[in-house]
Amino acid sequence: MLIKYGVSAGFASLGSAKNCMLASSAVLRRQQFLIRSLGGYSDHTNQERMQEIRSMSGTTLEADAENVLREITPVLDPTRHKGQAGKIAVIGGCREYTGAPYFAAISALKIGADLSHVFCTKDAAPVIKSYSPELIVHPLLEESYSISGLEDEEKRHISSKILTEFDKWMKRFDCLVVGPGLGRDPYLLECVSKIVKHARQSNVPIVIDGDGLFLVTESLDLVSGYPLAVLTPNVNEYKRLVQKVLSCEVNEQQAPELLKSLAKRIGGVTILQKGKSDLISDGEIVKSVSFYGSPRRCGGQGDILSGSVAVFLSWARTKRKSVDSPMNPTVLGCIAGSALLRKAASLAFENKKRSTLTTDIIECLGRSLEDICPAR
Ligand SMILES: NC(=O)C1=CN([C@@H]2O[C@H](COP(=O)(O)OP(=O)(O)OC[C@H]3O[C@@H](n4cnc5c(N)ncnc54)[C@H](O)[C@@H]3O)[C@@H](O)[C@H]2O)[C@@H](O)CC1
Ligand SMILES: Nc1ncnc2c1ncn2[C@@H]1O[C@H](COP(=O)(O)OP(=O)(O)OP(=O)(O)O)[C@@H](O)[C@H]1O
Ligand SMILES: [Mg+2]
């Protein structure tokens, strides 16, 4: 059974009169909002999608994402200092992939985080630095090819130096994103496993994406039972996870139930299953984000999503500290990240149509959030 997770209901504990009013007209508002939202993705299936969404909102599967975005996005308060709006670190970037960690890290900044770091291999660092002076790029990780010929003892020494260096930084971060463009080199993945273990010991939230999902699918213990872990699998990554954990195939008819079982079996981690609709579960509830979006499937949209989820989940955790809310901040972060990416993708597609690229979508992140939560 899907547990009700209406956002207006969830935030009722915030106690404002505004939220009481929201709750009383929740169904009508949600329907109007979802239908309005369809504007961006104007293909011939809109009528069907409208019908789908109407029935989903009736069963409370569809999240009231616009309201989530409003609730967790902090106001731009002049008394706040640098860092209070979020410090994010992306662990990824190797010889093959330099775009993915850049997309994740720059998206975090464009949404409103104050600082965004990238920890990548030595070869990838100058390339990523050249994309943007805004990012703080650490040429820290090593791949097997760069240490080939060394004795095992020396390799272990390098690995422990990497870990010591990362530890100096770790406690400063509000969230890590592990995996965009990480690659699958065994030596590098072993180092990253140790980084994940340390982050977990320090209670730092971790969003796992891309090759990070390859790593945790092989070593589930890294995240199992850690409530601050968020996995963001695409179609392939999800299939591999389901096969490994539940020993079955993906069944589209029972997608919400399957996702919930998977999240529960991994000890209550939060999973954002990406697709035509994004489905989110922490093993207790299931929510979907189906509106907006674009028919362009250019690579890199998942990377924007992982950076966005990291920021929103940090904001949701901060909000939770100041206001006693029953909401799971990891689920809120996923709902907000998914909705914002889909809105930005829809705006970019309106302008660029077939030539829409990930960089165009990143340029629309600011306006998309501004439409929902004006800066002033
Ligand atoms: N510009 C960049 O540097 C980018 C790097 N990326 C990185 O590339 C690495 C590998 O990620 P991938 O997403 O390619 O790995 P996957 O294992 O998800 O994809 C592998 C193959 O599956 C195919 N595929 C993708 N979606 C599919 C679908 N819905 N149905 C059937 N087949 C599908 C793709 O064509 C691809 O050849 C990761 O580290 C990722 O972060 C990607 O994020 C894309 C952008
Ligand atoms: N068929 C679809 N229709 C509409 N939106 C989709 C569809 N598939 C994915 N998306 C949207 O694109 C986002 C990225 O999903 P995608 O499956 O492309 O991730 P990915 O393969 O990890 O991306 P990346 O290329 O960055 O690795 C999802 O959050 C979802 O909102
Ligand atoms: Mg991906």
GROMACS .gro file of C-alpha atoms and ligand atoms in nm:
model
  453
    1MET     CA    1   0.000   0.000   0.000
    2LEU     CA    2   0.126   0.349  -0.076
    3ILE     CA    3   0.142   0.564   0.231
    4LYS     CA    4  -0.009   0.910   0.200
    5TYR     CA    5   0.262   1.174   0.180
    6GLY     CA    6   0.080   1.491   0.082
    7VAL     CA    7   0.326   1.773   0.123
    8SER     CA    8   0.071   2.024   0.242
    9ALA     CA    9  -0.032   1.771   0.506
   10GLY     CA   10   0.330   1.698   0.597
   11PHE     CA   11   0.407   2.062   0.656
   12ALA     CA   12   0.091   2.118   0.859
   13SER     CA   13   0.315   2.071   1.163
   14LEU     CA   14   0.487   2.393   1.065
   15GLY     CA   15   0.172   2.537   1.209
   16SER     CA   16   0.108   2.833   0.978
   17ALA     CA   17  -0.238   2.948   0.878
   18LYS     CA   18  -0.120   2.929   0.517
   19ASN     CA   19  -0.067   2.558   0.546
   20CYS     CA   20  -0.410   2.498   0.699
   21MET     CA   21  -0.564   2.671   0.399
   22LEU     CA   22  -0.349   2.466   0.166
   23ALA     CA   23  -0.463   2.146   0.329
   24SER     CA   24  -0.831   2.233   0.295
   25SER     CA   25  -0.810   2.287  -0.080
   26ALA     CA   26  -0.529   2.042  -0.142
   27VAL     CA   27  -0.695   1.817  -0.400
   28LEU     CA   28  -0.828   2.101  -0.613
   29ARG     CA   29  -0.500   2.291  -0.596
   30ARG     CA   30  -0.292   1.987  -0.678
   31GLN     CA   31  -0.504   1.908  -0.984
   32GLN     CA   32  -0.494   2.267  -1.107
   33PHE     CA   33  -0.121   2.286  -1.049
   34LEU     CA   34  -0.046   1.960  -1.228
   35ILE     CA   35  -0.259   2.048  -1.526
   36ARG     CA   36  -0.100   2.395  -1.545
   37SER     CA   37   0.240   2.233  -1.524
   38LEU     CA   38   0.189   2.030  -1.836
   39GLY     CA   39   0.245   2.339  -2.048
   40GLY     CA   40   0.616   2.276  -2.101
   41TYR     CA   41   0.603   1.936  -2.265
   42SER     CA   42   0.354   1.981  -2.546
   43ASP     CA   43   0.355   1.653  -2.736
   44HIS     CA   44   0.048   1.468  -2.858
   45THR     CA   45   0.031   1.257  -2.539
   46ASN     CA   46  -0.058   1.554  -2.318
   47GLN     CA   47  -0.421   1.453  -2.288
   48GLU     CA   48  -0.319   1.105  -2.175
   49ARG     CA   49  -0.064   1.245  -1.933
   50MET     CA   50  -0.321   1.483  -1.790
   51GLN     CA   51  -0.552   1.191  -1.730
   52GLU     CA   52  -0.269   0.986  -1.576
   53ILE     CA   53  -0.170   1.270  -1.346
   54ARG     CA   54  -0.531   1.334  -1.241
   55SER     CA   55  -0.563   0.974  -1.131
   56MET     CA   56  -0.220   0.983  -0.965
   57SER     CA   57  -0.305   1.293  -0.766
   58GLY     CA   58  -0.621   1.112  -0.656
   59THR     CA   59  -0.409   0.832  -0.510
   60THR     CA   60  -0.158   1.083  -0.363
   61LEU     CA   61   0.132   0.928  -0.554
   62GLU     CA   62   0.213   1.256  -0.727
   63ALA     CA   63   0.408   1.493  -0.499
   64ASP     CA   64   0.304   1.856  -0.459
   65ALA     CA   65   0.653   1.946  -0.572
   66GLU     CA   66   0.600   2.319  -0.617
   67ASN     CA   67   0.501   2.344  -0.253
   68VAL     CA   68   0.804   2.136  -0.147
   69LEU     CA   69   1.030   2.374  -0.339
   70ARG     CA   70   0.872   2.673  -0.165
   71GLU     CA   71   0.901   2.520   0.178
   72ILE     CA   72   1.265   2.415   0.167
   73THR     CA   73   1.428   2.691  -0.038
   74PRO     CA   74   1.584   2.938   0.207
   75VAL     CA   75   1.513   3.310   0.183
   76LEU     CA   76   1.806   3.530   0.079
   77ASP     CA   77   1.874   3.674   0.421
   78PRO     CA   78   2.145   3.946   0.431
   79THR     CA   79   2.261   3.829   0.774
   80ARG     CA   80   2.367   3.488   0.647
   81HIS     CA   81   2.733   3.419   0.572
   82LYS     CA   82   2.904   3.232   0.289
   83GLY     CA   83   2.850   2.860   0.327
   84GLN     CA   84   2.515   2.872   0.503
   85ALA     CA   85   2.327   2.808   0.179
   86GLY     CA   86   2.521   2.487   0.122
   87LYS     CA   87   2.864   2.339   0.057
   88ILE     CA   88   2.856   2.049  -0.184
   89ALA     CA   89   3.130   1.812  -0.300
   90VAL     CA   90   3.115   1.598  -0.614
   91ILE     CA   91   3.342   1.295  -0.625
   92GLY     CA   92   3.383   1.211  -0.991
   93GLY     CA   93   3.572   1.296  -1.305
   94CYS     CA   94   3.833   1.077  -1.471
   95ARG     CA   95   4.019   1.053  -1.800
   96GLU     CA   96   3.703   0.971  -2.001
   97TYR     CA   97   3.440   1.180  -1.826
   98THR     CA   98   3.489   1.544  -1.731
   99GLY     CA   99   3.142   1.675  -1.825
  100ALA     CA  100   2.941   1.478  -1.569
  101PRO     CA  101   3.109   1.611  -1.250
  102TYR     CA  102   3.106   1.963  -1.396
  103PHE     CA  103   2.730   1.942  -1.468
  104ALA     CA  104   2.655   1.819  -1.115
  105ALA     CA  105   2.880   2.074  -0.941
  106ILE     CA  106   2.779   2.380  -1.146
  107SER     CA  107   2.408   2.291  -1.109
  108ALA     CA  108   2.449   2.301  -0.731
  109LEU     CA  109   2.584   2.657  -0.757
  110LYS     CA  110   2.322   2.772  -1.008
  111ILE     CA  111   2.046   2.658  -0.773
  112GLY     CA  112   2.190   2.856  -0.484
  113ALA     CA  113   2.460   2.661  -0.299
  114ASP     CA  114   2.750   2.880  -0.186
  115LEU     CA  115   3.042   2.648  -0.258
  116SER     CA  116   3.085   2.354  -0.490
  117HIS     CA  117   3.393   2.130  -0.489
  118VAL     CA  118   3.498   1.853  -0.728
  119PHE     CA  119   3.735   1.571  -0.622
  120CYS     CA  120   3.859   1.402  -0.939
  121THR     CA  121   4.164   1.233  -1.090
  122LYS     CA  122   4.478   1.433  -1.155
  123ASP     CA  123   4.426   1.419  -1.532
  124ALA     CA  124   4.066   1.538  -1.519
  125ALA     CA  125   4.127   1.834  -1.286
  126PRO     CA  126   4.278   2.090  -1.530
  127VAL     CA  127   4.001   2.015  -1.778
  128ILE     CA  128   3.724   2.063  -1.522
  129LYS     CA  129   3.890   2.379  -1.387
  130SER     CA  130   3.896   2.519  -1.740
  131TYR     CA  131   3.517   2.486  -1.769
  132SER     CA  132   3.455   2.718  -1.477
  133PRO     CA  133   3.644   2.933  -1.229
  134GLU     CA  134   3.351   2.896  -0.987
  135LEU     CA  135   3.434   2.537  -0.898
  136ILE     CA  136   3.696   2.434  -0.644
  137VAL     CA  137   3.866   2.139  -0.809
  138HIS     CA  138   4.091   1.894  -0.621
  139PRO     CA  139   4.320   1.673  -0.833
  140LEU     CA  140   4.316   1.398  -0.573
  141LEU     CA  141   4.217   1.057  -0.711
  142GLU     CA  142   4.443   0.811  -0.893
  143GLU     CA  143   4.357   0.546  -1.151
  144SER     CA  144   4.548   0.218  -1.194
  145TYR     CA  145   4.730   0.337  -1.506
  146SER     CA  146   4.889   0.629  -1.322
  147ILE     CA  147   5.035   0.409  -1.047
  148SER     CA  148   5.121   0.105  -1.257
  149GLY     CA  149   5.466  -0.030  -1.185
  150LEU     CA  150   5.452   0.067  -0.816
  151GLU     CA  151   5.488  -0.191  -0.538
  152ASP     CA  152   5.170  -0.285  -0.349
  153GLU     CA  153   5.301  -0.118  -0.036
  154GLU     CA  154   5.345   0.210  -0.224
  155LYS     CA  155   4.996   0.183  -0.373
  156ARG     CA  156   4.852   0.141  -0.023
  157HIS     CA  157   5.047   0.444   0.094
  158ILE     CA  158   4.904   0.658  -0.190
  159SER     CA  159   4.554   0.538  -0.111
  160SER     CA  160   4.588   0.632   0.255
  161LYS     CA  161   4.728   0.975   0.163
  162ILE     CA  162   4.422   1.033  -0.059
  163LEU     CA  163   4.193   0.943   0.229
  164THR     CA  164   4.378   1.167   0.477
  165GLU     CA  165   4.357   1.459   0.235
  166PHE     CA  166   3.985   1.405   0.176
  167ASP     CA  167   3.919   1.377   0.550
  168LYS     CA  168   4.056   1.728   0.599
  169TRP     CA  169   3.768   1.858   0.391
  170MET     CA  170   3.485   1.619   0.456
  171LYS     CA  171   3.325   1.766   0.767
  172ARG     CA  172   3.284   2.099   0.589
  173PHE     CA  173   3.041   1.952   0.337
  174ASP     CA  174   2.664   1.944   0.371
  175CYS     CA  175   2.635   1.669   0.112
  176LEU     CA  176   2.853   1.455  -0.116
  177VAL     CA  177   2.759   1.346  -0.467
  178VAL     CA  178   2.950   1.028  -0.546
  179GLY     CA  179   2.977   0.892  -0.899
  180PRO     CA  180   2.910   1.134  -1.188
  181GLY     CA  181   3.187   1.055  -1.438
  182LEU     CA  182   3.381   0.855  -1.180
  183GLY     CA  183   3.467   0.568  -1.415
  184ARG     CA  184   3.511   0.209  -1.305
  185ASP     CA  185   3.882   0.172  -1.240
  186PRO     CA  186   3.924  -0.080  -0.953
  187TYR     CA  187   4.198   0.113  -0.768
  188LEU     CA  188   4.000   0.436  -0.784
  189LEU     CA  189   3.678   0.266  -0.674
  190GLU     CA  190   3.856   0.111  -0.374
  191CYS     CA  191   3.966   0.459  -0.263
  192VAL     CA  192   3.616   0.595  -0.314
  193SER     CA  193   3.471   0.309  -0.104
  194LYS     CA  194   3.687   0.425   0.185
  195ILE     CA  195   3.575   0.785   0.134
  196VAL     CA  196   3.211   0.672   0.145
  197LYS     CA  197   3.274   0.478   0.467
  198HIS     CA  198   3.430   0.784   0.631
  199ALA     CA  199   3.148   1.011   0.514
  200ARG     CA  200   2.899   0.770   0.663
  201GLN     CA  201   3.085   0.762   0.996
  202SER     CA  202   3.067   1.143   0.998
  203ASN     CA  203   2.694   1.144   0.913
  204VAL     CA  204   2.742   1.337   0.590
  205PRO     CA  205   2.455   1.278   0.344
  206ILE     CA  206   2.561   1.106   0.020
  207VAL     CA  207   2.388   1.112  -0.319
  208ILE     CA  208   2.507   0.814  -0.524
  209ASP     CA  209   2.479   0.837  -0.903
  210GLY     CA  210   2.641   0.704  -1.222
  211ASP     CA  211   2.947   0.487  -1.156
  212GLY     CA  212   2.891   0.532  -0.783
  213LEU     CA  213   2.586   0.310  -0.836
  214PHE     CA  214   2.806   0.050  -1.007
  215LEU     CA  215   3.022   0.057  -0.693
  216VAL     CA  216   2.740   0.026  -0.438
  217THR     CA  217   2.556  -0.240  -0.641
  218GLU     CA  218   2.872  -0.451  -0.603
  219SER     CA  219   2.921  -0.352  -0.236
  220LEU     CA  220   2.579  -0.285  -0.087
  221ASP     CA  221   2.721  -0.265   0.265
  222LEU     CA  222   2.855   0.078   0.178
  223VAL     CA  223   2.505   0.228   0.195
  224SER     CA  224   2.286  -0.040   0.349
  225GLY     CA  225   2.103   0.093   0.656
  226TYR     CA  226   2.229   0.449   0.606
  227PRO     CA  227   1.924   0.681   0.607
  228LEU     CA  228   2.124   0.973   0.464
  229ALA     CA  229   2.206   0.783   0.144
  230VAL     CA  230   2.018   0.870  -0.176
  231LEU     CA  231   2.053   0.652  -0.486
  232THR     CA  232   1.954   0.806  -0.822
  233PRO     CA  233   1.954   0.519  -1.075
  234ASN     CA  234   1.864   0.551  -1.443
  235VAL     CA  235   1.694   0.265  -1.628
  236ASN     CA  236   2.008   0.049  -1.652
  237GLU     CA  237   2.138   0.125  -1.306
  238TYR     CA  238   1.796   0.044  -1.158
  239LYS     CA  239   1.776  -0.289  -1.343
  240ARG     CA  240   2.116  -0.391  -1.206
  241LEU     CA  241   2.019  -0.289  -0.854
  242VAL     CA  242   1.690  -0.480  -0.863
  243GLN     CA  243   1.859  -0.792  -1.001
  244LYS     CA  244   2.128  -0.778  -0.735
  245VAL     CA  245   1.912  -0.698  -0.433
  246LEU     CA  246   1.573  -0.853  -0.507
  247SER     CA  247   1.691  -1.122  -0.753
  248CYS     CA  248   1.410  -1.038  -0.995
  249GLU     CA  249   1.343  -0.833  -1.308
  250VAL     CA  250   1.191  -0.485  -1.317
  251ASN     CA  251   0.813  -0.498  -1.343
  252GLU     CA  252   0.662  -0.175  -1.476
  253GLN     CA  253   0.309  -0.264  -1.362
  254GLN     CA  254   0.420  -0.277  -1.000
  255ALA     CA  255   0.684  -0.005  -1.015
  256PRO     CA  256   0.595   0.174  -0.687
  257GLU     CA  257   0.574  -0.147  -0.483
  258LEU     CA  258   0.900  -0.278  -0.629
  259LEU     CA  259   1.080   0.048  -0.557
  260LYS     CA  260   0.951   0.054  -0.201
  261SER     CA  261   1.068  -0.305  -0.141
  262LEU     CA  262   1.409  -0.222  -0.285
  263ALA     CA  263   1.455   0.083  -0.062
  264LYS     CA  264   1.341  -0.115   0.241
  265ARG     CA  265   1.570  -0.408   0.160
  266ILE     CA  266   1.869  -0.171   0.141
  267GLY     CA  267   1.784  -0.062   0.495
  268GLY     CA  268   1.579   0.252   0.433
  269VAL     CA  269   1.798   0.439   0.188
  270THR     CA  270   1.610   0.678  -0.042
  271ILE     CA  271   1.592   0.583  -0.410
  272LEU     CA  272   1.498   0.816  -0.695
  273GLN     CA  273   1.417   0.595  -0.994
  274LYS     CA  274   1.456   0.814  -1.304
  275GLY     CA  275   1.231   0.779  -1.606
  276LYS     CA  276   0.928   0.923  -1.784
  277SER     CA  277   0.800   0.982  -1.430
  278ASP     CA  278   1.052   0.996  -1.148
  279LEU     CA  279   0.957   0.767  -0.859
  280ILE     CA  280   1.093   0.824  -0.511
  281SER     CA  281   1.086   0.598  -0.205
  282ASP     CA  282   1.258   0.564   0.131
  283GLY     CA  283   1.102   0.224   0.197
  284GLU     CA  284   0.812   0.383   0.385
  285ILE     CA  285   0.640   0.601   0.128
  286VAL     CA  286   0.641   0.636  -0.250
  287LYS     CA  287   0.602   0.965  -0.438
  288SER     CA  288   0.624   1.055  -0.804
  289VAL     CA  289   0.716   1.365  -1.003
  290SER     CA  290   0.560   1.343  -1.347
  291PHE     CA  291   0.499   1.695  -1.468
  292TYR     CA  292   0.713   1.917  -1.691
  293GLY     CA  293   1.007   1.735  -1.855
  294SER     CA  294   1.127   1.729  -2.210
  295PRO     CA  295   1.139   1.472  -2.489
  296ARG     CA  296   1.513   1.538  -2.542
  297ARG     CA  297   1.728   1.270  -2.380
  298CYS     CA  298   2.072   1.426  -2.415
  299GLY     CA  299   2.334   1.288  -2.172
  300GLY     CA  300   2.401   1.485  -1.855
  301GLN     CA  301   2.047   1.546  -1.727
  302GLY     CA  302   2.098   1.288  -1.453
  303ASP     CA  303   2.412   1.475  -1.348
  304ILE     CA  304   2.215   1.799  -1.308
  305LEU     CA  305   1.968   1.601  -1.101
  306SER     CA  306   2.231   1.459  -0.862
  307GLY     CA  307   2.378   1.807  -0.793
  308SER     CA  308   2.027   1.949  -0.744
  309VAL     CA  309   1.918   1.675  -0.505
  310ALA     CA  310   2.233   1.737  -0.297
  311VAL     CA  311   2.144   2.106  -0.252
  312PHE     CA  312   1.775   2.056  -0.180
  313LEU     CA  313   1.839   1.775   0.064
  314SER     CA  314   2.086   1.998   0.252
  315TRP     CA  315   1.825   2.275   0.264
  316ALA     CA  316   1.555   2.033   0.378
  317ARG     CA  317   1.782   1.911   0.661
  318THR     CA  318   1.852   2.270   0.770
  319LYS     CA  319   1.481   2.346   0.768
  320ARG     CA  320   1.414   2.039   0.975
  321LYS     CA  321   1.658   2.157   1.243
  322SER     CA  322   1.475   2.486   1.284
  323VAL     CA  323   1.119   2.353   1.251
  324ASP     CA  324   1.004   2.021   1.388
  325SER     CA  325   0.879   1.848   1.073
  326PRO     CA  326   0.797   1.480   1.025
  327MET     CA  327   0.913   1.487   0.664
  328ASN     CA  328   1.210   1.282   0.553
  329PRO     CA  329   1.454   1.543   0.414
  330THR     CA  330   1.604   1.296   0.167
  331VAL     CA  331   1.263   1.242   0.007
  332LEU     CA  332   1.196   1.617   0.001
  333GLY     CA  333   1.536   1.675  -0.162
  334CYS     CA  334   1.454   1.422  -0.434
  335ILE     CA  335   1.110   1.568  -0.503
  336ALA     CA  336   1.251   1.921  -0.528
  337GLY     CA  337   1.554   1.820  -0.740
  338SER     CA  338   1.344   1.620  -0.981
  339ALA     CA  339   1.080   1.891  -1.022
  340LEU     CA  340   1.336   2.166  -1.080
  341LEU     CA  341   1.535   1.966  -1.336
  342ARG     CA  342   1.217   1.876  -1.524
  343LYS     CA  343   1.096   2.238  -1.524
  344ALA     CA  344   1.434   2.361  -1.649
  345ALA     CA  345   1.442   2.090  -1.917
  346SER     CA  346   1.096   2.193  -2.031
  347LEU     CA  347   1.195   2.562  -2.053
  348ALA     CA  348   1.515   2.482  -2.241
  349PHE     CA  349   1.323   2.263  -2.484
  350GLU     CA  350   1.075   2.545  -2.553
  351ASN     CA  351   1.368   2.753  -2.680
  352LYS     CA  352   1.605   2.503  -2.833
  353LYS     CA  353   1.386   2.210  -2.939
  354ARG     CA  354   1.600   1.933  -3.093
  355SER     CA  355   1.924   2.115  -3.025
  356THR     CA  356   1.862   2.130  -2.647
  357LEU     CA  357   2.177   2.032  -2.458
  358THR     CA  358   2.255   1.986  -2.091
  359THR     CA  359   2.425   2.327  -2.074
  360ASP     CA  360   2.100   2.487  -2.201
  361ILE     CA  361   1.907   2.315  -1.923
  362ILE     CA  362   2.158   2.435  -1.662
  363GLU     CA  363   2.103   2.791  -1.786
  364CYS     CA  364   1.730   2.750  -1.712
  365LEU     CA  365   1.772   2.629  -1.352
  366GLY     CA  366   1.776   2.981  -1.207
  367ARG     CA  367   1.465   3.102  -1.387
  368SER     CA  368   1.280   2.782  -1.306
  369LEU     CA  369   1.340   2.824  -0.934
  370GLU     CA  370   1.272   3.198  -0.955
  371ASP     CA  371   0.925   3.130  -1.103
  372ILE     CA  372   0.838   2.927  -0.795
  373CYS     CA  373   1.039   3.098  -0.520
  374PRO     CA  374   1.117   3.459  -0.620
  375ALA     CA  375   1.442   3.585  -0.467
  376ARG     CA  376   1.259   3.901  -0.352
  377LIG     N1  377   2.947   1.440  -2.052
  377LIG     C1  378   2.979   1.347  -1.963
  377LIG     O1  379   3.092   1.341  -1.913
  377LIG     C2  380   2.877   1.247  -1.922
  377LIG     C3  381   2.919   1.137  -1.851
  377LIG     N2  382   2.833   1.047  -1.800
  377LIG     C4  383   2.890   0.942  -1.715
  377LIG     O2  384   2.909   0.827  -1.792
  377LIG     C5  385   2.923   0.716  -1.705
  377LIG     C6  386   2.835   0.601  -1.754
  377LIG     O3  387   2.698   0.640  -1.744
  377LIG     P1  388   2.586   0.586  -1.846
  377LIG     O4  389   2.461   0.658  -1.812
  377LIG     O5  390   2.634   0.592  -1.987
  377LIG     O6  391   2.581   0.433  -1.803
  377LIG     P2  392   2.463   0.331  -1.828
  377LIG     O7  393   2.510   0.200  -1.781
  377LIG     O8  394   2.336   0.384  -1.773
  377LIG     O9  395   2.444   0.335  -1.984
  377LIG     C7  396   2.520   0.251  -2.065
  377LIG     C8  397   2.451   0.233  -2.200
  377LIG    O10  398   2.310   0.209  -2.185
  377LIG     C9  399   2.236   0.282  -2.284
  377LIG     N3  400   2.110   0.335  -2.227
  377LIG    C10  401   2.094   0.450  -2.158
  377LIG     N4  402   1.964   0.470  -2.123
  377LIG    C11  403   1.897   0.363  -2.170
  377LIG    C12  404   1.760   0.326  -2.166
  377LIG     N5  405   1.668   0.406  -2.109
  377LIG     N6  406   1.725   0.207  -2.222
  377LIG    C13  407   1.818   0.128  -2.281
  377LIG     N7  408   1.949   0.161  -2.291
  377LIG    C14  409   1.989   0.276  -2.237
  377LIG    C15  410   2.323   0.399  -2.324
  377LIG    O11  411   2.307   0.418  -2.463
  377LIG    C16  412   2.463   0.355  -2.288
  377LIG    O12  413   2.533   0.313  -2.403
  377LIG    C17  414   2.883   0.768  -1.567
  377LIG    O13  415   2.996   0.798  -1.491
  377LIG    C18  416   2.809   0.894  -1.598
  377LIG    O14  417   2.807   0.982  -1.489
  377LIG    C19  418   2.689   1.062  -1.815
  377LIG    O15  419   2.647   1.124  -1.697
  377LIG    C20  420   2.651   1.143  -1.937
  377LIG    C21  421   2.732   1.269  -1.953
  378LIG     N1  422   1.138   0.914  -2.087
  378LIG     C1  423   1.149   1.027  -2.017
  378LIG     N2  424   1.058   1.126  -2.030
  378LIG     C2  425   1.069   1.242  -1.961
  378LIG     N3  426   1.169   1.266  -1.874
  378LIG     C3  427   1.262   1.171  -1.858
  378LIG     C4  428   1.258   1.046  -1.927
  378LIG     N4  429   1.365   0.973  -1.889
  378LIG     C5  430   1.433   1.048  -1.802
  378LIG     N5  431   1.373   1.167  -1.783
  378LIG     C6  432   1.415   1.279  -1.697
  378LIG     O1  433   1.555   1.301  -1.714
  378LIG     C7  434   1.621   1.294  -1.588
  378LIG     C8  435   1.752   1.221  -1.608
  378LIG     O2  436   1.723   1.085  -1.634
  378LIG     P1  437   1.815   0.994  -1.725
  378LIG     O3  438   1.752   0.860  -1.733
  378LIG     O4  439   1.849   1.065  -1.851
  378LIG     O5  440   1.943   0.989  -1.629
  378LIG     P2  441   2.089   0.941  -1.664
  378LIG     O6  442   2.091   0.835  -1.769
  378LIG     O7  443   2.155   0.908  -1.535
  378LIG     O8  444   2.152   1.077  -1.720
  378LIG     P3  445   2.307   1.109  -1.746
  378LIG     O9  446   2.322   1.115  -1.893
  378LIG    O10  447   2.330   1.241  -1.679
  378LIG    O11  448   2.389   1.000  -1.682
  378LIG     C9  449   1.525   1.223  -1.492
  378LIG    O12  450   1.527   1.277  -1.364
  378LIG    C10  451   1.390   1.243  -1.554
  378LIG    O13  452   1.325   1.349  -1.490
  379MG      MG  453   2.367   0.905  -1.504
   0.00000   0.00000   0.00000
